[in-house]
Each structure stands twice: as structure tokens, then as C-alpha cells.
């Protein structure tokens, strides 16, 4: 059975149809990179999967958990990284992660926070205010935050925005490590190179529909 199952997803903002019937199935461990022009509906799709926005119609399920029927169980399985790092600037890295771990009901929040900081290689800076981090480090902190509840599904909306080449490369390595843990990932990006090197599947969203969906192995770079 597919890990993620989306069918007939529609969303309009007034008269503007942002999503016009999106169907998508992913197996566990797939890494889908979603491209498409501005205004295609990519953010809308991610926000709906992340439960930040409600669709007009359609269904989403992650394994046995249907979003409409059991939103809590569904939400427990996912994490999201948006292009604006969502961290408290005045709190230290450790305090930030401890706060979120406690919020998610993690049993030993400090222990979890320290482990995640180790994982994203920010442990030496754990007492620094998050606001003092470089853009790339903030983005890695955002990944750590998104992993607090050990999500099986990770959603990334333009995570490379504002990262220089060096930071982008480190971020890409982080993503590949996470993917090796058999996490399922959906990433929206304009960064074709970074997307291509991480993804196992490529999709293009155009005018509210999935215009293209292919295994990366079957994509001929020359065509
Ligand atoms: P993308 O992420 O591919 O750029 P979006 O999902 O952000 O696309 O937007 C899809 C369309 O919906 C665009 O035409 C955008 O202007 C419109 N849109 C997005 N959010 C809103 C909103 N809150 N209210 C009205 N229109 C919106
Ligand atoms: P993103 O890059 O995540 O799509 P945007 O910068 O496009 O974010 O939009 C920021 C916010 O404004 C989002 O909440 C989005 O839904 C909303 N928005 C986007 N386009 C429109 C629009 N045409 N009218 C009203 N709100 C919009």
C-alpha cells in the first residue's frame, strides 16, 4: 500500500482555482521534488498536506490515517520546513528545540534537543541565540525543529531560499542523510540542481495540476 495517498485535491481562493484536481501516491522512503512556475499551486499543495490550509475537496491519507477522519494521528506523522525559518530569535538553539519537543509531548525534551543539534551539526552553538546564526545554520535549525516529533513525512517549501552555495551543499547532505533513514520527503524548490541530486522522483505542477510525474532513474537528462 502507498505511504501517502492524495486524490482529487481542489482548492480555490475566491474565483482563482489554485489546485484543480491533484492525485498523487508515494511509497515510503520516496523523495519527491516538485517544480513548477510561480503561481502553479505548489505552496498551496504543501500547505494542505501540512494541514495549514483546508482543501475544498479531495482526500489525503498517510498509511491508515485519513486527514479528515483523524487529523491528530495524521499530524503526528509529519514535519515541515518552510522558507522562512520559524525559530525564536531570542532563545538559544537548545531552548528553541526543547520548547518544541515539550510542545509535542516528547518525554525527555532536553535529550531529544541535544541529539537533534548533534544531527544537524550545531551542537557547539547550542547556547547561542538563534537570531545570531547565519541563514544556512538557521535553516538547519529549522530542519532539527521539524524532526522533533520524528516525522515519517517531511515537507520542505523552498528550503534553499537565501542559502549560498556552501550552505546549500551542507543542507543537501543533511537531506540525504535523513532520506537514508527511510523518511518520505516532498520538497518544492526552484533549485533544479539541488533538487535533482536529492530526489528519487520528479514532479511538475502547472496551473493547479500535476503535469508530470516520473521516477528520476527514468529521466533522461539529455532530453
Ligand atoms: P506557487 O507556490 O506554485 O507559487 P501558490 O500555491 O503560492 O503557488 O499560489 C497558487 C495561486 O493561488 C497563485 O495564483 C496565488 O496568487 C494564489 N494564492 C495563493 N494564496 C492565496 C491566498 N491566500 N489568497 C488568494 N490567492 C492566493
Ligand atoms: P509562498 O512563497 O509560501 O507561496 P507567498 O510569499 O507567495 O508565500 O505568499 C505569502 C502569503 O500570502 C501566503 O500565505 C499566501 O497564501 C498568501 N498569498 C499568496 N498569493 C496571494 C494572493 N494573490 N492574494 C492573497 N494572498 C496571497
PDB file of C-alpha atoms and ligand atoms in Angstrom:
ATOM      1  CA  UNK A   1       0.000   0.000   0.000  1.00  0.00           C
ATOM      2  CA  UNK A   2       1.207   3.529  -0.745  1.00  0.00           C
ATOM      3  CA  UNK A   3       2.566   5.572   2.142  1.00  0.00           C
ATOM      4  CA  UNK A   4       0.916   8.805   1.041  1.00  0.00           C
ATOM      5  CA  UNK A   5      -2.280   8.887  -0.976  1.00  0.00           C
ATOM      6  CA  UNK A   6      -3.788  12.097  -2.331  1.00  0.00           C
ATOM      7  CA  UNK A   7      -6.817  12.115  -4.568  1.00  0.00           C
ATOM      8  CA  UNK A   8      -8.950  14.754  -6.240  1.00  0.00           C
ATOM      9  CA  UNK A   9      -7.499  17.646  -4.291  1.00  0.00           C
ATOM     10  CA  UNK A  10      -9.054  21.011  -5.135  1.00  0.00           C
ATOM     11  CA  UNK A  11      -8.613  24.460  -3.675  1.00  0.00           C
ATOM     12  CA  UNK A  12      -9.865  27.837  -4.860  1.00  0.00           C
ATOM     13  CA  UNK A  13      -9.181  31.298  -3.465  1.00  0.00           C
ATOM     14  CA  UNK A  14     -12.399  33.059  -4.466  1.00  0.00           C
ATOM     15  CA  UNK A  15     -12.599  32.582  -8.235  1.00  0.00           C
ATOM     16  CA  UNK A  16      -8.983  31.580  -8.565  1.00  0.00           C
ATOM     17  CA  UNK A  17      -8.590  27.804  -8.803  1.00  0.00           C
ATOM     18  CA  UNK A  18      -5.154  27.177  -7.281  1.00  0.00           C
ATOM     19  CA  UNK A  19      -5.485  23.359  -7.316  1.00  0.00           C
ATOM     20  CA  UNK A  20      -7.690  21.732  -9.932  1.00  0.00           C
ATOM     21  CA  UNK A  21      -7.673  18.058  -9.013  1.00  0.00           C
ATOM     22  CA  UNK A  22      -4.330  16.724  -7.807  1.00  0.00           C
ATOM     23  CA  UNK A  23      -3.746  12.976  -7.473  1.00  0.00           C
ATOM     24  CA  UNK A  24      -0.509  11.646  -6.050  1.00  0.00           C
ATOM     25  CA  UNK A  25       0.756   8.438  -4.478  1.00  0.00           C
ATOM     26  CA  UNK A  26       4.140   7.990  -2.828  1.00  0.00           C
ATOM     27  CA  UNK A  27       5.748   4.864  -1.410  1.00  0.00           C
ATOM     28  CA  UNK A  28       7.550   5.020   1.917  1.00  0.00           C
ATOM     29  CA  UNK A  29      11.058   6.401   1.509  1.00  0.00           C
ATOM     30  CA  UNK A  30      10.433   8.244  -1.753  1.00  0.00           C
ATOM     31  CA  UNK A  31      11.867  11.750  -2.148  1.00  0.00           C
ATOM     32  CA  UNK A  32       9.665  13.809  -4.456  1.00  0.00           C
ATOM     33  CA  UNK A  33      10.980  17.061  -5.802  1.00  0.00           C
ATOM     34  CA  UNK A  34       8.242  19.321  -7.098  1.00  0.00           C
ATOM     35  CA  UNK A  35       8.981  22.014  -9.640  1.00  0.00           C
ATOM     36  CA  UNK A  36       6.716  24.437 -11.455  1.00  0.00           C
ATOM     37  CA  UNK A  37       6.257  28.104 -12.321  1.00  0.00           C
ATOM     38  CA  UNK A  38       5.240  30.734  -9.780  1.00  0.00           C
ATOM     39  CA  UNK A  39       1.542  30.590  -9.053  1.00  0.00           C
ATOM     40  CA  UNK A  40       1.239  26.916 -10.088  1.00  0.00           C
ATOM     41  CA  UNK A  41      -0.124  25.938  -6.673  1.00  0.00           C
ATOM     42  CA  UNK A  42       2.982  24.330  -5.137  1.00  0.00           C
ATOM     43  CA  UNK A  43       2.791  26.183  -1.815  1.00  0.00           C
ATOM     44  CA  UNK A  44      -0.941  25.610  -1.649  1.00  0.00           C
ATOM     45  CA  UNK A  45      -0.423  21.870  -2.104  1.00  0.00           C
ATOM     46  CA  UNK A  46       2.266  21.701   0.591  1.00  0.00           C
ATOM     47  CA  UNK A  47       0.209  23.788   2.996  1.00  0.00           C
ATOM     48  CA  UNK A  48      -2.765  21.474   2.546  1.00  0.00           C
ATOM     49  CA  UNK A  49      -0.632  18.374   3.145  1.00  0.00           C
ATOM     50  CA  UNK A  50       0.810  20.130   6.211  1.00  0.00           C
ATOM     51  CA  UNK A  51      -2.770  20.842   7.445  1.00  0.00           C
ATOM     52  CA  UNK A  52      -2.103  24.598   7.443  1.00  0.00           C
ATOM     53  CA  UNK A  53      -4.832  25.030   4.853  1.00  0.00           C
ATOM     54  CA  UNK A  54      -8.062  23.119   4.240  1.00  0.00           C
ATOM     55  CA  UNK A  55      -8.858  21.835   0.739  1.00  0.00           C
ATOM     56  CA  UNK A  56     -12.273  22.430  -0.843  1.00  0.00           C
ATOM     57  CA  UNK A  57     -12.454  18.750  -1.738  1.00  0.00           C
ATOM     58  CA  UNK A  58     -10.331  15.665  -2.063  1.00  0.00           C
ATOM     59  CA  UNK A  59      -8.718  13.174   0.286  1.00  0.00           C
ATOM     60  CA  UNK A  60      -5.312  12.796   1.898  1.00  0.00           C
ATOM     61  CA  UNK A  61      -4.100   9.818   3.864  1.00  0.00           C
ATOM     62  CA  UNK A  62      -0.798   8.752   5.336  1.00  0.00           C
ATOM     63  CA  UNK A  63      -0.960   4.972   5.736  1.00  0.00           C
ATOM     64  CA  UNK A  64      -4.027   4.308   7.880  1.00  0.00           C
ATOM     65  CA  UNK A  65      -4.551   7.896   8.941  1.00  0.00           C
ATOM     66  CA  UNK A  66      -7.047   9.894   6.966  1.00  0.00           C
ATOM     67  CA  UNK A  67      -6.602  13.641   7.451  1.00  0.00           C
ATOM     68  CA  UNK A  68     -10.335  14.323   7.605  1.00  0.00           C
ATOM     69  CA  UNK A  69     -11.150  11.390   9.869  1.00  0.00           C
ATOM     70  CA  UNK A  70      -8.240  11.590  12.274  1.00  0.00           C
ATOM     71  CA  UNK A  71      -6.281  14.837  11.951  1.00  0.00           C
ATOM     72  CA  UNK A  72      -4.308  14.336  15.195  1.00  0.00           C
ATOM     73  CA  UNK A  73      -2.910  10.948  14.209  1.00  0.00           C
ATOM     74  CA  UNK A  74      -2.191  12.318  10.738  1.00  0.00           C
ATOM     75  CA  UNK A  75      -0.349  15.385  12.078  1.00  0.00           C
ATOM     76  CA  UNK A  76       1.780  13.307  14.428  1.00  0.00           C
ATOM     77  CA  UNK A  77       3.448  11.764  11.379  1.00  0.00           C
ATOM     78  CA  UNK A  78       4.621  14.938   9.655  1.00  0.00           C
ATOM     79  CA  UNK A  79       7.111  17.770   9.892  1.00  0.00           C
ATOM     80  CA  UNK A  80       7.522  20.907   7.793  1.00  0.00           C
ATOM     81  CA  UNK A  81      10.366  23.256   6.901  1.00  0.00           C
ATOM     82  CA  UNK A  82       9.254  26.490   5.248  1.00  0.00           C
ATOM     83  CA  UNK A  83      11.487  29.040   3.551  1.00  0.00           C
ATOM     84  CA  UNK A  84      11.102  31.373   6.482  1.00  0.00           C
ATOM     85  CA  UNK A  85      12.944  29.695   9.337  1.00  0.00           C
ATOM     86  CA  UNK A  86      10.428  29.515  12.144  1.00  0.00           C
ATOM     87  CA  UNK A  87      12.512  29.829  15.286  1.00  0.00           C
ATOM     88  CA  UNK A  88      12.504  32.166  18.257  1.00  0.00           C
ATOM     89  CA  UNK A  89      15.370  34.585  17.667  1.00  0.00           C
ATOM     90  CA  UNK A  90      15.950  35.426  21.345  1.00  0.00           C
ATOM     91  CA  UNK A  91      16.005  31.834  22.574  1.00  0.00           C
ATOM     92  CA  UNK A  92      19.113  29.690  22.333  1.00  0.00           C
ATOM     93  CA  UNK A  93      19.200  26.780  19.885  1.00  0.00           C
ATOM     94  CA  UNK A  94      18.762  24.361  22.747  1.00  0.00           C
ATOM     95  CA  UNK A  95      15.843  26.338  24.227  1.00  0.00           C
ATOM     96  CA  UNK A  96      14.155  26.506  20.834  1.00  0.00           C
ATOM     97  CA  UNK A  97      14.253  22.762  20.319  1.00  0.00           C
ATOM     98  CA  UNK A  98      13.424  21.951  23.920  1.00  0.00           C
ATOM     99  CA  UNK A  99      10.351  24.138  23.635  1.00  0.00           C
ATOM    100  CA  UNK A 100       9.101  22.336  20.530  1.00  0.00           C
ATOM    101  CA  UNK A 101       9.940  18.919  21.952  1.00  0.00           C
ATOM    102  CA  UNK A 102       7.884  19.735  25.063  1.00  0.00           C
ATOM    103  CA  UNK A 103       5.078  21.036  22.852  1.00  0.00           C
ATOM    104  CA  UNK A 104       4.967  17.687  21.035  1.00  0.00           C
ATOM    105  CA  UNK A 105       4.955  15.807  24.330  1.00  0.00           C
ATOM    106  CA  UNK A 106       8.402  14.287  23.858  1.00  0.00           C
ATOM    107  CA  UNK A 107       9.362  12.561  27.132  1.00  0.00           C
ATOM    108  CA  UNK A 108      12.906  13.874  27.579  1.00  0.00           C
ATOM    109  CA  UNK A 109      12.834  17.170  25.665  1.00  0.00           C
ATOM    110  CA  UNK A 110      16.399  18.227  26.509  1.00  0.00           C
ATOM    111  CA  UNK A 111      17.872  14.894  25.498  1.00  0.00           C
ATOM    112  CA  UNK A 112      15.956  14.962  22.230  1.00  0.00           C
ATOM    113  CA  UNK A 113      17.021  18.584  21.584  1.00  0.00           C
ATOM    114  CA  UNK A 114      20.696  17.757  22.114  1.00  0.00           C
ATOM    115  CA  UNK A 115      20.501  14.728  19.841  1.00  0.00           C
ATOM    116  CA  UNK A 116      18.952  16.777  17.041  1.00  0.00           C
ATOM    117  CA  UNK A 117      21.542  19.546  17.408  1.00  0.00           C
ATOM    118  CA  UNK A 118      24.208  16.887  17.051  1.00  0.00           C
ATOM    119  CA  UNK A 119      22.499  15.529  13.956  1.00  0.00           C
ATOM    120  CA  UNK A 120      22.443  18.901  12.166  1.00  0.00           C
ATOM    121  CA  UNK A 121      25.961  19.700  13.402  1.00  0.00           C
ATOM    122  CA  UNK A 122      25.003  22.716  15.538  1.00  0.00           C
ATOM    123  CA  UNK A 123      25.838  21.210  18.919  1.00  0.00           C
ATOM    124  CA  UNK A 124      28.830  23.510  19.524  1.00  0.00           C
ATOM    125  CA  UNK A 125      26.496  26.501  19.247  1.00  0.00           C
ATOM    126  CA  UNK A 126      23.673  25.149  21.407  1.00  0.00           C
ATOM    127  CA  UNK A 127      23.703  28.117  23.824  1.00  0.00           C
ATOM    128  CA  UNK A 128      23.832  30.806  21.138  1.00  0.00           C
ATOM    129  CA  UNK A 129      20.666  32.847  20.457  1.00  0.00           C
ATOM    130  CA  UNK A 130      19.049  31.556  17.268  1.00  0.00           C
ATOM    131  CA  UNK A 131      18.991  35.115  15.906  1.00  0.00           C
ATOM    132  CA  UNK A 132      22.798  35.146  15.742  1.00  0.00           C
ATOM    133  CA  UNK A 133      23.002  32.192  13.357  1.00  0.00           C
ATOM    134  CA  UNK A 134      23.796  32.548   9.679  1.00  0.00           C
ATOM    135  CA  UNK A 135      20.978  31.918   7.230  1.00  0.00           C
ATOM    136  CA  UNK A 136      22.237  28.410   6.465  1.00  0.00           C
ATOM    137  CA  UNK A 137      22.524  27.486  10.122  1.00  0.00           C
ATOM    138  CA  UNK A 138      19.033  28.830  10.797  1.00  0.00           C
ATOM    139  CA  UNK A 139      17.758  26.589   8.047  1.00  0.00           C
ATOM    140  CA  UNK A 140      19.476  23.584   9.640  1.00  0.00           C
ATOM    141  CA  UNK A 141      17.897  24.544  12.957  1.00  0.00           C
ATOM    142  CA  UNK A 142      14.552  24.569  11.144  1.00  0.00           C
ATOM    143  CA  UNK A 143      15.200  21.010   9.979  1.00  0.00           C
ATOM    144  CA  UNK A 144      16.018  19.987  13.550  1.00  0.00           C
ATOM    145  CA  UNK A 145      12.777  21.603  14.697  1.00  0.00           C
ATOM    146  CA  UNK A 146      10.784  19.784  12.022  1.00  0.00           C
ATOM    147  CA  UNK A 147      12.314  16.487  13.205  1.00  0.00           C
ATOM    148  CA  UNK A 148      11.390  16.948  16.865  1.00  0.00           C
ATOM    149  CA  UNK A 149       8.453  14.532  16.618  1.00  0.00           C
ATOM    150  CA  UNK A 150      10.435  12.121  14.429  1.00  0.00           C
ATOM    151  CA  UNK A 151       8.088  12.591  11.456  1.00  0.00           C
ATOM    152  CA  UNK A 152       7.781   9.927   8.777  1.00  0.00           C
ATOM    153  CA  UNK A 153       6.778  12.550   6.220  1.00  0.00           C
ATOM    154  CA  UNK A 154       8.889  15.676   5.830  1.00  0.00           C
ATOM    155  CA  UNK A 155       7.660  18.670   3.786  1.00  0.00           C
ATOM    156  CA  UNK A 156      10.081  21.316   2.544  1.00  0.00           C
ATOM    157  CA  UNK A 157       8.947  24.566   0.914  1.00  0.00           C
ATOM    158  CA  UNK A 158      11.811  26.305  -0.918  1.00  0.00           C
ATOM    159  CA  UNK A 159      14.392  25.405   1.742  1.00  0.00           C
ATOM    160  CA  UNK A 160      17.283  26.700  -0.403  1.00  0.00           C
ATOM    161  CA  UNK A 161      15.979  30.271  -0.478  1.00  0.00           C
ATOM    162  CA  UNK A 162      18.690  32.616   0.765  1.00  0.00           C
ATOM    163  CA  UNK A 163      21.378  29.927   1.130  1.00  0.00           C
ATOM    164  CA  UNK A 164      24.766  30.411  -0.531  1.00  0.00           C
ATOM    165  CA  UNK A 165      26.456  27.534  -2.378  1.00  0.00           C
ATOM    166  CA  UNK A 166      28.312  26.268   0.668  1.00  0.00           C
ATOM    167  CA  UNK A 167      25.268  26.342   2.941  1.00  0.00           C
ATOM    168  CA  UNK A 168      23.150  24.743   0.198  1.00  0.00           C
ATOM    169  CA  UNK A 169      25.615  21.875  -0.177  1.00  0.00           C
ATOM    170  CA  UNK A 170      25.628  21.175   3.579  1.00  0.00           C
ATOM    171  CA  UNK A 171      21.844  21.380   3.643  1.00  0.00           C
ATOM    172  CA  UNK A 172      21.637  18.912   0.731  1.00  0.00           C
ATOM    173  CA  UNK A 173      23.882  16.478   2.603  1.00  0.00           C
ATOM    174  CA  UNK A 174      21.606  16.740   5.640  1.00  0.00           C
ATOM    175  CA  UNK A 175      18.632  15.894   3.483  1.00  0.00           C
ATOM    176  CA  UNK A 176      20.298  12.843   2.005  1.00  0.00           C
ATOM    177  CA  UNK A 177      21.155  11.576   5.496  1.00  0.00           C
ATOM    178  CA  UNK A 178      17.541  11.942   6.543  1.00  0.00           C
ATOM    179  CA  UNK A 179      16.402  10.177   3.455  1.00  0.00           C
ATOM    180  CA  UNK A 180      18.689   7.239   4.196  1.00  0.00           C
ATOM    181  CA  UNK A 181      16.621   6.783   7.333  1.00  0.00           C
ATOM    182  CA  UNK A 182      13.713   5.872   5.040  1.00  0.00           C
ATOM    183  CA  UNK A 183      11.861   9.075   5.650  1.00  0.00           C
ATOM    184  CA  UNK A 184       9.432  10.146   2.924  1.00  0.00           C
ATOM    185  CA  UNK A 185      10.141  13.660   1.694  1.00  0.00           C
ATOM    186  CA  UNK A 186       8.351  16.183  -0.520  1.00  0.00           C
ATOM    187  CA  UNK A 187      10.364  19.253  -1.473  1.00  0.00           C
ATOM    188  CA  UNK A 188       9.270  22.269  -3.507  1.00  0.00           C
ATOM    189  CA  UNK A 189      12.215  24.132  -4.990  1.00  0.00           C
ATOM    190  CA  UNK A 190      13.398  26.249  -7.884  1.00  0.00           C
ATOM    191  CA  UNK A 191      16.902  24.907  -7.364  1.00  0.00           C
ATOM    192  CA  UNK A 192      16.992  22.354 -10.170  1.00  0.00           C
ATOM    193  CA  UNK A 193      20.486  21.128  -9.402  1.00  0.00           C
ATOM    194  CA  UNK A 194      19.881  20.537  -5.691  1.00  0.00           C
ATOM    195  CA  UNK A 195      16.509  19.011  -6.404  1.00  0.00           C
ATOM    196  CA  UNK A 196      17.897  16.627  -8.998  1.00  0.00           C
ATOM    197  CA  UNK A 197      20.686  15.406  -6.753  1.00  0.00           C
ATOM    198  CA  UNK A 198      18.379  14.556  -3.845  1.00  0.00           C
ATOM    199  CA  UNK A 199      15.144  13.370  -5.428  1.00  0.00           C
ATOM    200  CA  UNK A 200      14.056   9.849  -6.349  1.00  0.00           C
ATOM    201  CA  UNK A 201      11.016  11.241  -8.127  1.00  0.00           C
ATOM    202  CA  UNK A 202      10.352  14.434 -10.029  1.00  0.00           C
ATOM    203  CA  UNK A 203       7.082  16.232 -10.479  1.00  0.00           C
ATOM    204  CA  UNK A 204       5.939  19.378 -12.197  1.00  0.00           C
ATOM    205  CA  UNK A 205       2.894  21.246 -11.046  1.00  0.00           C
ATOM    206  CA  UNK A 206       1.380  23.540 -13.657  1.00  0.00           C
ATOM    207  CA  UNK A 207      -1.802  25.562 -13.297  1.00  0.00           C
ATOM    208  CA  UNK A 208      -3.064  23.535 -10.387  1.00  0.00           C
ATOM    209  CA  UNK A 209      -2.452  20.113 -11.890  1.00  0.00           C
ATOM    210  CA  UNK A 210       0.334  17.583 -11.734  1.00  0.00           C
ATOM    211  CA  UNK A 211       1.536  17.881 -15.315  1.00  0.00           C
ATOM    212  CA  UNK A 212       4.432  15.455 -14.969  1.00  0.00           C
ATOM    213  CA  UNK A 213       5.488  12.749 -12.509  1.00  0.00           C
ATOM    214  CA  UNK A 214       8.400  10.416 -13.113  1.00  0.00           C
ATOM    215  CA  UNK A 215      10.968   8.244 -11.341  1.00  0.00           C
ATOM    216  CA  UNK A 216      14.283  10.063 -11.516  1.00  0.00           C
ATOM    217  CA  UNK A 217      16.039   6.955 -12.911  1.00  0.00           C
ATOM    218  CA  UNK A 218      13.813   7.205 -15.958  1.00  0.00           C
ATOM    219  CA  UNK A 219      14.518  10.851 -16.654  1.00  0.00           C
ATOM    220  CA  UNK A 220      16.976  11.320 -19.495  1.00  0.00           C
ATOM    221  CA  UNK A 221      18.978  14.456 -18.742  1.00  0.00           C
ATOM    222  CA  UNK A 222      19.683  14.909 -22.444  1.00  0.00           C
ATOM    223  CA  UNK A 223      16.041  15.084 -23.464  1.00  0.00           C
TER     224      UNK A 223
HETATM  225  P1  LIG B   1       3.267  28.529  -6.062  1.00  0.00           P
HETATM  226  O1  LIG B   1       3.696  28.075  -4.695  1.00  0.00           O
HETATM  227  O2  LIG B   1       3.395  27.471  -7.097  1.00  0.00           O
HETATM  228  O3  LIG B   1       3.921  29.810  -6.465  1.00  0.00           O
HETATM  229  P2  LIG B   1       0.785  29.198  -4.731  1.00  0.00           P
HETATM  230  O4  LIG B   1       0.202  27.948  -4.175  1.00  0.00           O
HETATM  231  O5  LIG B   1       1.517  30.098  -3.801  1.00  0.00           O
HETATM  232  O6  LIG B   1       1.706  28.819  -5.984  1.00  0.00           O
HETATM  233  O7  LIG B   1      -0.359  30.041  -5.432  1.00  0.00           O
HETATM  234  C1  LIG B   1      -1.227  29.498  -6.406  1.00  0.00           C
HETATM  235  C2  LIG B   1      -2.180  30.602  -6.855  1.00  0.00           C
HETATM  236  O8  LIG B   1      -3.043  30.932  -5.779  1.00  0.00           O
HETATM  237  C3  LIG B   1      -1.475  31.886  -7.231  1.00  0.00           C
HETATM  238  O9  LIG B   1      -2.190  32.453  -8.303  1.00  0.00           O
HETATM  239  C4  LIG B   1      -1.571  32.741  -5.977  1.00  0.00           C
HETATM  240  O10 LIG B   1      -1.536  34.113  -6.266  1.00  0.00           O
HETATM  241  C5  LIG B   1      -2.898  32.301  -5.425  1.00  0.00           C
HETATM  242  N1  LIG B   1      -2.961  32.393  -3.963  1.00  0.00           N
HETATM  243  C6  LIG B   1      -2.145  31.773  -3.091  1.00  0.00           C
HETATM  244  N2  LIG B   1      -2.504  32.035  -1.824  1.00  0.00           N
HETATM  245  C7  LIG B   1      -3.564  32.861  -1.909  1.00  0.00           C
HETATM  246  C8  LIG B   1      -4.399  33.476  -0.942  1.00  0.00           C
HETATM  247  N3  LIG B   1      -4.209  33.323   0.372  1.00  0.00           N
HETATM  248  N4  LIG B   1      -5.404  34.247  -1.386  1.00  0.00           N
HETATM  249  C9  LIG B   1      -5.625  34.411  -2.698  1.00  0.00           C
HETATM  250  N5  LIG B   1      -4.880  33.858  -3.678  1.00  0.00           N
HETATM  251  C10 LIG B   1      -3.874  33.081  -3.273  1.00  0.00           C
HETATM  252  P1  LIG B   2       4.773  31.208  -0.674  1.00  0.00           P
HETATM  253  O1  LIG B   2       6.089  31.504  -1.306  1.00  0.00           O
HETATM  254  O2  LIG B   2       4.839  30.299   0.529  1.00  0.00           O
HETATM  255  O3  LIG B   2       3.693  30.871  -1.660  1.00  0.00           O
HETATM  256  P2  LIG B   2       3.985  33.886  -0.775  1.00  0.00           P
HETATM  257  O4  LIG B   2       5.057  34.876  -0.435  1.00  0.00           O
HETATM  258  O5  LIG B   2       3.616  33.595  -2.190  1.00  0.00           O
HETATM  259  O6  LIG B   2       4.336  32.560   0.008  1.00  0.00           O
HETATM  260  O7  LIG B   2       2.662  34.291  -0.030  1.00  0.00           O
HETATM  261  C1  LIG B   2       2.668  34.659   1.331  1.00  0.00           C
HETATM  262  C2  LIG B   2       1.240  34.545   1.851  1.00  0.00           C
HETATM  263  O8  LIG B   2       0.331  35.284   1.031  1.00  0.00           O
HETATM  264  C3  LIG B   2       0.742  33.108   1.831  1.00  0.00           C
HETATM  265  O9  LIG B   2       0.007  32.854   2.998  1.00  0.00           O
HETATM  266  C4  LIG B   2      -0.132  33.029   0.611  1.00  0.00           C
HETATM  267  O10 LIG B   2      -1.181  32.085   0.791  1.00  0.00           O
HETATM  268  C5  LIG B   2      -0.670  34.440   0.500  1.00  0.00           C
HETATM  269  N1  LIG B   2      -0.902  34.812  -0.905  1.00  0.00           N
HETATM  270  C6  LIG B   2      -0.185  34.457  -1.986  1.00  0.00           C
HETATM  271  N2  LIG B   2      -0.704  34.950  -3.103  1.00  0.00           N
HETATM  272  C7  LIG B   2      -1.790  35.676  -2.721  1.00  0.00           C
HETATM  273  C8  LIG B   2      -2.759  36.453  -3.419  1.00  0.00           C
HETATM  274  N3  LIG B   2      -2.768  36.581  -4.742  1.00  0.00           N
HETATM  275  N4  LIG B   2      -3.705  37.054  -2.683  1.00  0.00           N
HETATM  276  C9  LIG B   2      -3.729  36.920  -1.363  1.00  0.00           C
HETATM  277  N5  LIG B   2      -2.855  36.194  -0.653  1.00  0.00           N
HETATM  278  C10 LIG B   2      -1.893  35.588  -1.332  1.00  0.00           C
END
